[in-house]
């Protein structure tokens, strides 16, 4: 009898009365002002040609409708697959394509494009005579390869029946006359399950195994029926297609997850998945065979046969054993490069050398050569020529990196330390080396005409905000000459050099009231600059939004920054404090000095996107966007062991600053965030009384459901159970009395943020007497895609702010 009464009481709590007119089962639309932001036009994507004298511009349409997003999907082995077109699920395609000359600005229209145009990817041929693109049309079920003859300005189809589930739709061969593609094999049919199980689904582990970490994943295989569908969908037939449309199959069909042509066009590096599959991890951990084949598909050399990996050692620096990150050396005819861990992939093991980088050249009959021995993890290489490559290593736990200059044609030559530092130190960042396509279409280091310098482009972080730059750096001593530095009146980012001397560049230039456009800039004494594009302002009604990069400190002296936005025409002295929405995302740091560095720029365009908090400026709210929320753990200290205390200190400092400035009413401030920002929001409502309401989108709230780590947390639950519990707002739901709005996609596939997280958190807050609302968006993943979903999200957020934040607080509250 007692159990029955308890069950009844629980039912009464779960189904308590909801005011009429507030619960909604239909999609909603926000105010006209917010709707106009959701429907604002997007700027085209721009791709520079190999000779950097032409631009390809690809325009994207408005948000897709729910009828597009609700298309049938296969969810297998961590993939979302649109089985009708045999491609990854995608809902945004290019719907307009044209070319433009850099020098003259003349636009070149293209004839013969398929209609309706639906471009998933595009790429220039190495000789720039053609531009290929992948056309995916969900309505007809077609997945095809097209090519544009640049000189003629005409497009034509080369091949149909592509299967692009596992990777790129195409790769140009170095002769610019052929492309590598993957086709759907003929004759096979998608296995259909009758729904009758053939037996239990069994998993087993042996005794005496080592401790491994397996993160939580969505869309995993569940049974043999799933495995057969996955096998069918992933099986492709490699083929070479000529620009005349001749199709030549290459080798046999298999479950390829990587196909790459050598720079000389003579060999094919293939990676294919094999059984056994796993019910614990996605496809990236399945067994695979890595091989070199000739261009007829004949196997010439096996690089590695890698086993199934169902978990790694604890720590973010853990890696699988064996060959990893295998690729072609970009500046050599046919040389493979890869890394292998020397510490069994376990960061807890002591090892003077953790990774070795190997090279092996065609015909692959000699033992691999050692290119570099690294004390931390291999982080990639950038290739220039026989005596110049930059090899990087990185250790996540300390955030330290090193870059070595090596001579790949002479691996016996000792590497030279070229650069070292902390990835967190934005002020010291020298930028990324500039890469350009060579004659074979491979990205290589751009060097000065004398070969003695490279070029680097960086954000130029500084105490005054980001000021992008272009430097020429001498290889001999590492010294740099600044060729371009964005002024303090606008934000201008170099996107490409037009010559090896660094005299002429293309930049992306913007101001708070002017959206990014491309400019041609002469770096000689004249300093002339000319606009190449003139994309209009997408939301002219909000052109005069006010923005300021503000600085303040938290109680322990850590310097913080945020971007403060105020509605057009607002004057604090005249209009008084406003209701304010604070939108944030925490970040982990290993030093207070790095956490205190200024991020962002006051001169960037005020891009009012439907995704962030800025649309609510149109409804009279102030917005504090991206206030610093550093969680610091210096030395051996773990940042998350003081997560709540630091989070509270960050929020208190931000609130005090906007109140001090007179722009925000202390009693009318809301906090919100997406994903880890939603986790932050629930924690702030549980552990502070700073806010009138919270908006938590697609978050995770119970860390025992992500027991093998989350975000930057390396330890598992059993190593840090107190921290997991202290950080989980689900464990403190009884403290959340501030109204909180939960929004989540019903099909969220992000690791850790399962829809159940929001459902259970809502039930906890509601069952414990708190005020909450849960909005689950059908057919949506971690990022919402359908126009109906976006408009509903905006309407729900605005209504929550209007109900709980905008009104003046009642007396005594």
mmCIF file of C-alpha atoms in Angstrom, residues 95-296:
data_model
loop_
_atom_site.group_PDB
_atom_site.id
_atom_site.type_symbol
_atom_site.label_atom_id
_atom_site.label_comp_id
_atom_site.label_asym_id
_atom_site.label_seq_id
_atom_site.Cartn_x
_atom_site.Cartn_y
_atom_site.Cartn_z
ATOM 1 C CA UNK A 95 22.154 27.273 -54.745
ATOM 2 C CA UNK A 96 24.083 29.805 -56.854
ATOM 3 C CA UNK A 97 27.603 29.635 -58.312
ATOM 4 C CA UNK A 98 29.575 32.209 -60.285
ATOM 5 C CA UNK A 99 33.167 33.327 -60.882
ATOM 6 C CA UNK A 100 34.845 36.697 -60.492
ATOM 7 C CA UNK A 101 38.152 38.046 -61.778
ATOM 8 C CA UNK A 102 40.332 39.406 -59.003
ATOM 9 C CA UNK A 103 41.983 42.162 -61.051
ATOM 10 C CA UNK A 104 38.960 43.591 -62.828
ATOM 11 C CA UNK A 105 36.097 42.526 -60.585
ATOM 12 C CA UNK A 106 34.276 41.167 -63.661
ATOM 13 C CA UNK A 107 31.734 38.506 -62.857
ATOM 14 C CA UNK A 108 31.559 35.376 -64.996
ATOM 15 C CA UNK A 109 28.191 33.660 -65.130
ATOM 16 C CA UNK A 110 28.116 29.902 -65.710
ATOM 17 C CA UNK A 111 25.802 28.232 -68.223
ATOM 18 C CA UNK A 112 24.387 24.741 -67.938
ATOM 19 C CA UNK A 113 24.246 24.478 -64.153
ATOM 20 C CA UNK A 114 21.752 21.881 -62.893
ATOM 21 C CA UNK A 115 18.457 23.226 -61.641
ATOM 22 C CA UNK A 116 17.687 23.454 -58.876
ATOM 23 C CA UNK A 117 21.349 23.861 -57.951
ATOM 24 C CA UNK A 118 22.325 21.946 -54.814
ATOM 25 C CA UNK A 119 26.110 21.957 -54.356
ATOM 26 C CA UNK A 120 27.613 19.977 -51.493
ATOM 27 C CA UNK A 121 31.309 20.650 -52.266
ATOM 28 C CA UNK A 122 33.512 22.153 -54.963
ATOM 29 C CA UNK A 123 37.203 22.285 -55.873
ATOM 30 C CA UNK A 124 39.531 23.760 -58.478
ATOM 31 C CA UNK A 125 41.635 21.565 -60.743
ATOM 32 C CA UNK A 126 45.387 22.106 -60.206
ATOM 33 C CA UNK A 127 45.723 23.862 -63.590
ATOM 34 C CA UNK A 128 42.648 26.029 -62.857
ATOM 35 C CA UNK A 129 40.987 25.109 -66.150
ATOM 36 C CA UNK A 130 38.099 23.358 -64.402
ATOM 37 C CA UNK A 131 36.024 23.674 -61.266
ATOM 38 C CA UNK A 132 34.365 20.456 -60.094
ATOM 39 C CA UNK A 133 31.382 20.217 -57.791
ATOM 40 C CA UNK A 134 29.235 17.562 -56.140
ATOM 41 C CA UNK A 135 25.516 18.014 -56.811
ATOM 42 C CA UNK A 136 23.206 16.321 -54.278
ATOM 43 C CA UNK A 137 19.480 16.486 -54.994
ATOM 44 C CA UNK A 138 17.421 14.856 -52.268
ATOM 45 C CA UNK A 139 14.177 15.254 -54.229
ATOM 46 C CA UNK A 140 15.340 13.082 -57.119
ATOM 47 C CA UNK A 141 17.749 10.962 -55.093
ATOM 48 C CA UNK A 142 20.733 11.888 -57.273
ATOM 49 C CA UNK A 143 24.355 12.300 -56.163
ATOM 50 C CA UNK A 144 26.462 13.391 -59.134
ATOM 51 C CA UNK A 145 29.750 14.935 -60.213
ATOM 52 C CA UNK A 146 29.796 18.045 -62.383
ATOM 53 C CA UNK A 147 32.581 20.143 -63.874
ATOM 54 C CA UNK A 148 32.762 23.754 -65.045
ATOM 55 C CA UNK A 149 34.930 24.628 -68.050
ATOM 56 C CA UNK A 150 36.281 27.917 -66.717
ATOM 57 C CA UNK A 151 37.308 29.440 -70.054
ATOM 58 C CA UNK A 152 33.955 28.616 -71.676
ATOM 59 C CA UNK A 153 31.893 29.353 -68.574
ATOM 60 C CA UNK A 154 29.867 26.176 -69.043
ATOM 61 C CA UNK A 155 28.974 23.304 -66.700
ATOM 62 C CA UNK A 156 28.267 19.679 -67.541
ATOM 63 C CA UNK A 157 27.704 16.435 -65.674
ATOM 64 C CA UNK A 158 30.520 13.898 -65.603
ATOM 65 C CA UNK A 159 29.126 11.055 -63.520
ATOM 66 C CA UNK A 160 26.146 9.996 -61.436
ATOM 67 C CA UNK A 161 25.661 7.338 -58.786
ATOM 68 C CA UNK A 162 28.233 8.687 -56.328
ATOM 69 C CA UNK A 163 28.414 7.414 -52.755
ATOM 70 C CA UNK A 164 29.907 10.171 -50.567
ATOM 71 C CA UNK A 165 29.067 8.786 -47.121
ATOM 72 C CA UNK A 166 32.618 8.059 -46.016
ATOM 73 C CA UNK A 167 34.530 11.092 -47.227
ATOM 74 C CA UNK A 168 35.200 13.649 -49.936
ATOM 75 C CA UNK A 169 33.056 13.518 -53.046
ATOM 76 C CA UNK A 170 36.069 13.773 -55.351
ATOM 77 C CA UNK A 171 39.809 14.394 -55.558
ATOM 78 C CA UNK A 172 41.574 15.915 -58.540
ATOM 79 C CA UNK A 173 44.490 13.955 -59.943
ATOM 80 C CA UNK A 174 47.641 16.015 -60.576
ATOM 81 C CA UNK A 175 47.152 15.927 -64.375
ATOM 82 C CA UNK A 176 43.963 18.031 -63.960
ATOM 83 C CA UNK A 177 42.276 15.686 -66.430
ATOM 84 C CA UNK A 178 40.900 13.070 -64.038
ATOM 85 C CA UNK A 179 39.144 12.851 -60.697
ATOM 86 C CA UNK A 180 38.968 10.073 -58.110
ATOM 87 C CA UNK A 181 35.430 9.300 -56.926
ATOM 88 C CA UNK A 182 33.566 6.576 -55.055
ATOM 89 C CA UNK A 183 30.487 5.034 -56.668
ATOM 90 C CA UNK A 184 27.649 2.887 -55.416
ATOM 91 C CA UNK A 185 28.361 -0.726 -56.495
ATOM 92 C CA UNK A 186 25.882 -2.120 -58.970
ATOM 93 C CA UNK A 187 23.338 -4.766 -58.060
ATOM 94 C CA UNK A 188 23.298 -4.507 -54.276
ATOM 95 C CA UNK A 189 20.179 -3.646 -52.276
ATOM 96 C CA UNK A 190 19.811 -2.189 -48.810
ATOM 97 C CA UNK A 191 19.184 -5.052 -46.368
ATOM 98 C CA UNK A 192 15.724 -4.829 -44.837
ATOM 99 C CA UNK A 193 15.120 -6.250 -41.402
ATOM 100 C CA UNK A 194 11.860 -8.042 -40.658
ATOM 101 C CA UNK A 195 12.110 -6.816 -37.082
ATOM 102 C CA UNK A 196 12.376 -10.332 -35.659
ATOM 103 C CA UNK A 197 15.506 -10.706 -33.530
ATOM 104 C CA UNK A 198 17.796 -13.635 -34.215
ATOM 105 C CA UNK A 199 19.019 -13.724 -30.622
ATOM 106 C CA UNK A 200 20.352 -11.538 -27.837
ATOM 107 C CA UNK A 201 22.921 -8.824 -28.458
ATOM 108 C CA UNK A 202 25.951 -9.921 -26.454
ATOM 109 C CA UNK A 203 29.034 -8.009 -25.372
ATOM 110 C CA UNK A 204 31.828 -9.363 -23.198
ATOM 111 C CA UNK A 205 35.171 -8.273 -21.787
ATOM 112 C CA UNK A 206 38.006 -10.454 -20.603
ATOM 113 C CA UNK A 207 39.653 -10.492 -17.200
ATOM 114 C CA UNK A 208 42.765 -8.540 -16.295
ATOM 115 C CA UNK A 209 42.175 -5.772 -18.817
ATOM 116 C CA UNK A 210 43.752 -2.352 -18.436
ATOM 117 C CA UNK A 211 41.732 0.726 -17.480
ATOM 118 C CA UNK A 212 40.416 2.453 -20.599
ATOM 119 C CA UNK A 213 38.101 5.360 -21.273
ATOM 120 C CA UNK A 214 35.121 5.102 -23.595
ATOM 121 C CA UNK A 215 33.273 8.366 -24.086
ATOM 122 C CA UNK A 216 29.515 8.328 -24.543
ATOM 123 C CA UNK A 217 28.450 8.223 -28.201
ATOM 124 C CA UNK A 218 25.173 8.347 -30.074
ATOM 125 C CA UNK A 219 23.998 6.443 -33.165
ATOM 126 C CA UNK A 220 25.965 3.280 -32.441
ATOM 127 C CA UNK A 221 25.297 -0.097 -34.035
ATOM 128 C CA UNK A 222 22.866 -2.101 -31.904
ATOM 129 C CA UNK A 223 22.621 -5.496 -33.596
ATOM 130 C CA UNK A 224 23.557 -7.526 -36.637
ATOM 131 C CA UNK A 225 20.759 -5.987 -38.704
ATOM 132 C CA UNK A 226 22.337 -2.554 -38.120
ATOM 133 C CA UNK A 227 25.742 -3.984 -39.008
ATOM 134 C CA UNK A 228 24.488 -5.306 -42.342
ATOM 135 C CA UNK A 229 22.893 -1.961 -43.261
ATOM 136 C CA UNK A 230 26.082 -0.143 -42.271
ATOM 137 C CA UNK A 231 28.175 -2.549 -44.373
ATOM 138 C CA UNK A 232 25.938 -2.026 -47.395
ATOM 139 C CA UNK A 233 25.868 1.764 -47.119
ATOM 140 C CA UNK A 234 29.606 2.160 -46.574
ATOM 141 C CA UNK A 235 30.675 -0.166 -49.410
ATOM 142 C CA UNK A 236 31.848 1.841 -52.421
ATOM 143 C CA UNK A 237 33.525 1.237 -55.759
ATOM 144 C CA UNK A 238 36.514 3.552 -56.378
ATOM 145 C CA UNK A 239 36.694 4.954 -59.894
ATOM 146 C CA UNK A 240 38.580 7.511 -61.951
ATOM 147 C CA UNK A 241 36.463 9.876 -64.042
ATOM 148 C CA UNK A 242 37.995 11.904 -66.873
ATOM 149 C CA UNK A 243 36.878 15.445 -67.725
ATOM 150 C CA UNK A 244 35.371 13.876 -70.860
ATOM 151 C CA UNK A 245 33.134 11.726 -68.645
ATOM 152 C CA UNK A 246 34.868 8.363 -69.104
ATOM 153 C CA UNK A 247 34.545 6.241 -65.950
ATOM 154 C CA UNK A 248 37.198 3.645 -65.094
ATOM 155 C CA UNK A 249 36.687 1.449 -61.967
ATOM 156 C CA UNK A 250 39.722 1.071 -59.714
ATOM 157 C CA UNK A 251 40.072 -2.237 -57.873
ATOM 158 C CA UNK A 252 37.309 -3.919 -55.917
ATOM 159 C CA UNK A 253 34.439 -2.535 -53.888
ATOM 160 C CA UNK A 254 34.983 -2.352 -50.118
ATOM 161 C CA UNK A 255 34.167 -0.251 -47.049
ATOM 162 C CA UNK A 256 36.590 2.560 -47.855
ATOM 163 C CA UNK A 257 36.944 5.383 -45.344
ATOM 164 C CA UNK A 258 39.954 7.021 -46.964
ATOM 165 C CA UNK A 259 41.229 7.229 -50.534
ATOM 166 C CA UNK A 260 44.037 9.579 -51.502
ATOM 167 C CA UNK A 261 46.098 9.846 -54.684
ATOM 168 C CA UNK A 262 49.859 10.334 -54.362
ATOM 169 C CA UNK A 263 51.164 13.734 -55.536
ATOM 170 C CA UNK A 264 52.663 12.148 -58.664
ATOM 171 C CA UNK A 265 49.370 10.439 -59.491
ATOM 172 C CA UNK A 266 50.883 6.931 -59.549
ATOM 173 C CA UNK A 267 49.593 5.424 -56.315
ATOM 174 C CA UNK A 268 46.483 5.251 -54.196
ATOM 175 C CA UNK A 269 46.521 5.240 -50.384
ATOM 176 C CA UNK A 270 43.424 3.357 -49.264
ATOM 177 C CA UNK A 271 41.929 2.793 -45.837
ATOM 178 C CA UNK A 272 39.075 0.333 -45.499
ATOM 179 C CA UNK A 273 36.988 -0.796 -42.559
ATOM 180 C CA UNK A 274 36.737 -4.497 -41.746
ATOM 181 C CA UNK A 275 34.807 -6.586 -39.251
ATOM 182 C CA UNK A 276 34.387 -7.100 -36.314
ATOM 183 C CA UNK A 277 32.310 -3.989 -35.690
ATOM 184 C CA UNK A 278 31.536 -2.590 -32.254
ATOM 185 C CA UNK A 279 28.435 -1.629 -30.285
ATOM 186 C CA UNK A 280 30.492 0.642 -27.990
ATOM 187 C CA UNK A 281 32.316 3.033 -30.310
ATOM 188 C CA UNK A 282 31.690 4.723 -33.668
ATOM 189 C CA UNK A 283 33.215 3.864 -37.020
ATOM 190 C CA UNK A 284 36.490 5.719 -36.446
ATOM 191 C CA UNK A 285 37.566 3.017 -33.978
ATOM 192 C CA UNK A 286 36.651 0.009 -36.138
ATOM 193 C CA UNK A 287 39.392 -2.271 -37.522
ATOM 194 C CA UNK A 288 40.955 -0.963 -40.710
ATOM 195 C CA UNK A 289 43.490 -2.008 -43.299
ATOM 196 C CA UNK A 290 45.779 0.670 -44.735
ATOM 197 C CA UNK A 291 47.260 -0.165 -48.126
ATOM 198 C CA UNK A 292 49.039 1.317 -51.121
ATOM 199 C CA UNK A 293 47.600 0.368 -54.513
ATOM 200 C CA UNK A 294 48.413 1.262 -58.076
ATOM 201 C CA UNK A 295 45.932 3.275 -60.129
ATOM 202 C CA UNK A 296 44.402 0.062 -61.474
#
